[in-house]
mmCIF file of N, CA and C in Angstrom:
data_model
loop_
_atom_site.group_PDB
_atom_site.id
_atom_site.type_symbol
_atom_site.label_atom_id
_atom_site.label_comp_id
_atom_site.label_asym_id
_atom_site.label_seq_id
_atom_site.Cartn_x
_atom_site.Cartn_y
_atom_site.Cartn_z
ATOM 1 N N MET A 1 61.904 69.088 -117.717
ATOM 2 C CA MET A 1 60.618 68.671 -118.242
ATOM 3 C C MET A 1 59.545 69.718 -117.920
ATOM 4 N N PHE A 2 59.466 70.141 -116.676
ATOM 5 C CA PHE A 2 58.487 71.148 -116.275
ATOM 6 C C PHE A 2 59.203 72.482 -116.091
ATOM 7 N N GLY A 3 58.628 73.547 -116.679
ATOM 8 C CA GLY A 3 59.243 74.860 -116.573
ATOM 9 C C GLY A 3 59.131 75.442 -115.177
ATOM 10 N N ASN A 4 57.993 75.190 -114.525
ATOM 11 C CA ASN A 4 57.813 75.694 -113.160
ATOM 12 C C ASN A 4 56.808 74.825 -112.422
ATOM 13 N N ASP A 5 56.539 75.195 -111.208
ATOM 14 C CA ASP A 5 55.628 74.396 -110.381
ATOM 15 C C ASP A 5 54.201 74.404 -110.932
ATOM 16 N N ALA A 6 53.806 75.485 -111.565
ATOM 17 C CA ALA A 6 52.442 75.559 -112.100
ATOM 18 C C ALA A 6 52.245 74.520 -113.205
ATOM 19 N N ASP A 7 53.242 74.349 -114.059
ATOM 20 C CA ASP A 7 53.144 73.325 -115.109
ATOM 21 C C ASP A 7 53.067 71.931 -114.512
ATOM 22 N N PHE A 8 53.867 71.708 -113.481
ATOM 23 C CA PHE A 8 53.849 70.401 -112.822
ATOM 24 C C PHE A 8 52.485 70.130 -112.198
ATOM 25 N N LEU A 9 51.951 71.113 -111.481
ATOM 26 C CA LEU A 9 50.657 70.921 -110.829
ATOM 27 C C LEU A 9 49.535 70.731 -111.847
ATOM 28 N N LEU A 10 49.605 71.447 -112.949
ATOM 29 C CA LEU A 10 48.588 71.288 -113.980
ATOM 30 C C LEU A 10 48.655 69.900 -114.609
ATOM 31 N N THR A 11 49.859 69.415 -114.860
ATOM 32 C CA THR A 11 50.028 68.068 -115.405
ATOM 33 C C THR A 11 49.548 67.008 -114.422
ATOM 34 N N LEU A 12 49.874 67.209 -113.160
ATOM 35 C CA LEU A 12 49.423 66.276 -112.123
ATOM 36 C C LEU A 12 47.900 66.266 -112.037
ATOM 37 N N HIS A 13 47.291 67.436 -112.082
ATOM 38 C CA HIS A 13 45.834 67.540 -112.025
ATOM 39 C C HIS A 13 45.188 66.839 -113.222
ATOM 40 N N ARG A 14 45.738 67.059 -114.408
ATOM 41 C CA ARG A 14 45.161 66.440 -115.606
ATOM 42 C C ARG A 14 45.277 64.924 -115.570
ATOM 43 N N SER A 15 46.411 64.408 -115.115
ATOM 44 C CA SER A 15 46.563 62.954 -115.073
ATOM 45 C C SER A 15 45.639 62.343 -114.021
ATOM 46 N N HIS A 16 45.488 63.025 -112.905
ATOM 47 C CA HIS A 16 44.590 62.517 -111.869
ATOM 48 C C HIS A 16 43.141 62.563 -112.352
ATOM 49 N N ALA A 17 42.764 63.622 -113.026
ATOM 50 C CA ALA A 17 41.406 63.729 -113.567
ATOM 51 C C ALA A 17 41.147 62.631 -114.594
ATOM 52 N N ALA A 18 42.151 62.317 -115.399
ATOM 53 C CA ALA A 18 41.997 61.241 -116.383
ATOM 54 C C ALA A 18 41.819 59.891 -115.689
ATOM 55 N N GLU A 19 42.538 59.664 -114.603
ATOM 56 C CA GLU A 19 42.368 58.412 -113.849
ATOM 57 C C GLU A 19 40.973 58.326 -113.251
ATOM 58 N N LEU A 20 40.479 59.438 -112.725
ATOM 59 C CA LEU A 20 39.124 59.436 -112.156
ATOM 60 C C LEU A 20 38.069 59.169 -113.223
ATOM 61 N N ARG A 21 38.238 59.753 -114.411
ATOM 62 C CA ARG A 21 37.295 59.491 -115.491
ATOM 63 C C ARG A 21 37.338 58.029 -115.917
ATOM 64 N N ALA A 22 38.534 57.441 -115.966
ATOM 65 C CA ALA A 22 38.649 56.027 -116.349
ATOM 66 C C ALA A 22 37.994 55.127 -115.303
ATOM 67 N N ASP A 23 38.177 55.444 -114.028
ATOM 68 C CA ASP A 23 37.533 54.662 -112.970
ATOM 69 C C ASP A 23 36.015 54.771 -113.047
ATOM 70 N N ALA A 24 35.521 55.966 -113.306
ATOM 71 C CA ALA A 24 34.074 56.155 -113.408
ATOM 72 C C ALA A 24 33.513 55.389 -114.604
ATOM 73 N N ALA A 25 34.243 55.392 -115.712
ATOM 74 C CA ALA A 25 33.783 54.648 -116.888
ATOM 75 C C ALA A 25 33.776 53.149 -116.618
ATOM 76 N N ALA A 26 34.779 52.653 -115.910
ATOM 77 C CA ALA A 26 34.814 51.226 -115.571
ATOM 78 C C ALA A 26 33.665 50.858 -114.637
ATOM 79 N N ASP A 27 33.359 51.729 -113.685
ATOM 80 C CA ASP A 27 32.236 51.473 -112.781
ATOM 81 C C ASP A 27 30.915 51.457 -113.531
ATOM 82 N N ARG A 28 30.728 52.400 -114.470
ATOM 83 C CA ARG A 28 29.499 52.425 -115.259
ATOM 84 C C ARG A 28 29.362 51.156 -116.093
ATOM 85 N N LEU A 29 30.473 50.709 -116.669
ATOM 86 C CA LEU A 29 30.432 49.488 -117.471
ATOM 87 C C LEU A 29 30.093 48.287 -116.604
ATOM 88 N N ALA A 30 30.677 48.205 -115.422
ATOM 89 C CA ALA A 30 30.404 47.078 -114.530
ATOM 90 C C ALA A 30 28.940 47.065 -114.102
ATOM 91 N N ARG A 31 28.355 48.240 -113.882
ATOM 92 C CA ARG A 31 26.946 48.286 -113.486
ATOM 93 C C ARG A 31 26.019 47.960 -114.642
ATOM 94 N N SER A 32 26.465 48.200 -115.870
ATOM 95 C CA SER A 32 25.583 47.964 -117.016
ATOM 96 C C SER A 32 25.553 46.491 -117.423
ATOM 97 N N LEU A 33 26.556 45.722 -117.052
ATOM 98 C CA LEU A 33 26.594 44.309 -117.422
ATOM 99 C C LEU A 33 25.745 43.494 -116.459
ATOM 100 N N PRO A 34 25.069 42.455 -116.944
ATOM 101 C CA PRO A 34 24.270 41.618 -116.037
ATOM 102 C C PRO A 34 25.180 40.815 -115.121
ATOM 103 N N ARG A 35 24.731 40.622 -113.920
ATOM 104 C CA ARG A 35 25.522 39.843 -112.952
ATOM 105 C C ARG A 35 25.345 38.362 -113.227
ATOM 106 N N PRO A 36 26.404 37.588 -113.113
ATOM 107 C CA PRO A 36 26.269 36.137 -113.347
ATOM 108 C C PRO A 36 25.460 35.482 -112.224
ATOM 109 N N THR A 37 24.693 34.487 -112.592
ATOM 110 C CA THR A 37 23.924 33.766 -111.579
ATOM 111 C C THR A 37 24.865 32.860 -110.808
ATOM 112 N N SER A 38 24.562 32.651 -109.555
ATOM 113 C CA SER A 38 25.455 31.843 -108.712
ATOM 114 C C SER A 38 25.110 30.375 -108.887
ATOM 115 N N ARG A 39 25.765 29.744 -109.834
ATOM 116 C CA ARG A 39 25.541 28.322 -110.077
ATOM 117 C C ARG A 39 26.847 27.554 -109.902
ATOM 118 N N GLY A 40 27.491 27.753 -108.787
ATOM 119 C CA GLY A 40 28.728 27.033 -108.513
ATOM 120 C C GLY A 40 28.427 25.624 -108.060
ATOM 121 N N TRP A 41 29.447 24.812 -108.020
ATOM 122 C CA TRP A 41 29.232 23.415 -107.609
ATOM 123 C C TRP A 41 28.786 23.353 -106.162
ATOM 124 N N LEU A 42 29.250 24.288 -105.339
ATOM 125 C CA LEU A 42 28.855 24.280 -103.939
ATOM 126 C C LEU A 42 27.379 24.651 -103.799
ATOM 127 N N GLY A 43 26.908 25.594 -104.592
ATOM 128 C CA GLY A 43 25.504 25.982 -104.548
ATOM 129 C C GLY A 43 24.590 24.846 -104.956
ATOM 130 N N ARG A 44 24.987 24.113 -105.994
ATOM 131 C CA ARG A 44 24.169 22.970 -106.427
ATOM 132 C C ARG A 44 24.187 21.874 -105.379
ATOM 133 N N ARG A 45 25.326 21.699 -104.733
ATOM 134 C CA ARG A 45 25.421 20.655 -103.726
ATOM 135 C C ARG A 45 24.511 20.956 -102.535
ATOM 136 N N ARG A 46 24.506 22.222 -102.112
ATOM 137 C CA ARG A 46 23.611 22.607 -101.018
ATOM 138 C C ARG A 46 22.153 22.442 -101.420
ATOM 139 N N GLN A 47 21.842 22.821 -102.658
ATOM 140 C CA GLN A 47 20.465 22.721 -103.133
ATOM 141 C C GLN A 47 20.029 21.255 -103.170
ATOM 142 N N ALA A 48 20.908 20.374 -103.632
ATOM 143 C CA ALA A 48 20.566 18.957 -103.675
ATOM 144 C C ALA A 48 20.367 18.413 -102.269
ATOM 145 N N GLY A 49 21.173 18.872 -101.328
ATOM 146 C CA GLY A 49 21.021 18.428 -99.943
ATOM 147 C C GLY A 49 19.697 18.864 -99.349
ATOM 148 N N ARG A 50 19.277 20.022 -99.674
ATOM 149 C CA ARG A 50 17.996 20.528 -99.155
ATOM 150 C C ARG A 50 16.827 19.744 -99.736
ATOM 151 N N THR A 51 16.900 19.360 -101.025
ATOM 152 C CA THR A 51 15.785 18.637 -101.619
ATOM 153 C C THR A 51 15.698 17.229 -101.031
ATOM 154 N N SER A 52 16.849 16.610 -100.750
ATOM 155 C CA SER A 52 16.791 15.258 -100.176
ATOM 156 C C SER A 52 16.288 15.312 -98.732
ATOM 157 N N ASP A 53 16.586 16.398 -98.028
ATOM 158 C CA ASP A 53 16.068 16.533 -96.670
ATOM 159 C C ASP A 53 14.547 16.719 -96.687
ATOM 160 N N ALA A 54 14.032 17.382 -97.709
ATOM 161 C CA ALA A 54 12.594 17.626 -97.785
ATOM 162 C C ALA A 54 11.843 16.346 -98.078
ATOM 163 N N ARG A 55 12.468 15.370 -98.731
ATOM 164 C CA ARG A 55 11.783 14.113 -99.069
ATOM 165 C C ARG A 55 11.587 13.219 -97.863
ATOM 166 N N ARG A 56 12.400 13.368 -96.849
ATOM 167 C CA ARG A 56 12.318 12.468 -95.697
ATOM 168 C C ARG A 56 11.141 12.698 -94.856
#
């Protein structure tokens, strides 16, 4: 498959560079998307508990 070590190293370098570019693109995409608000059932339950404590 590879004629010599230089071809192997060049192929290895190119594949690694492609992986790094893909990771960077995924990171950029993740930063560009809005983060979901934390509205889990546990968060609402804590919030409801705090409001009932404030009424007392």
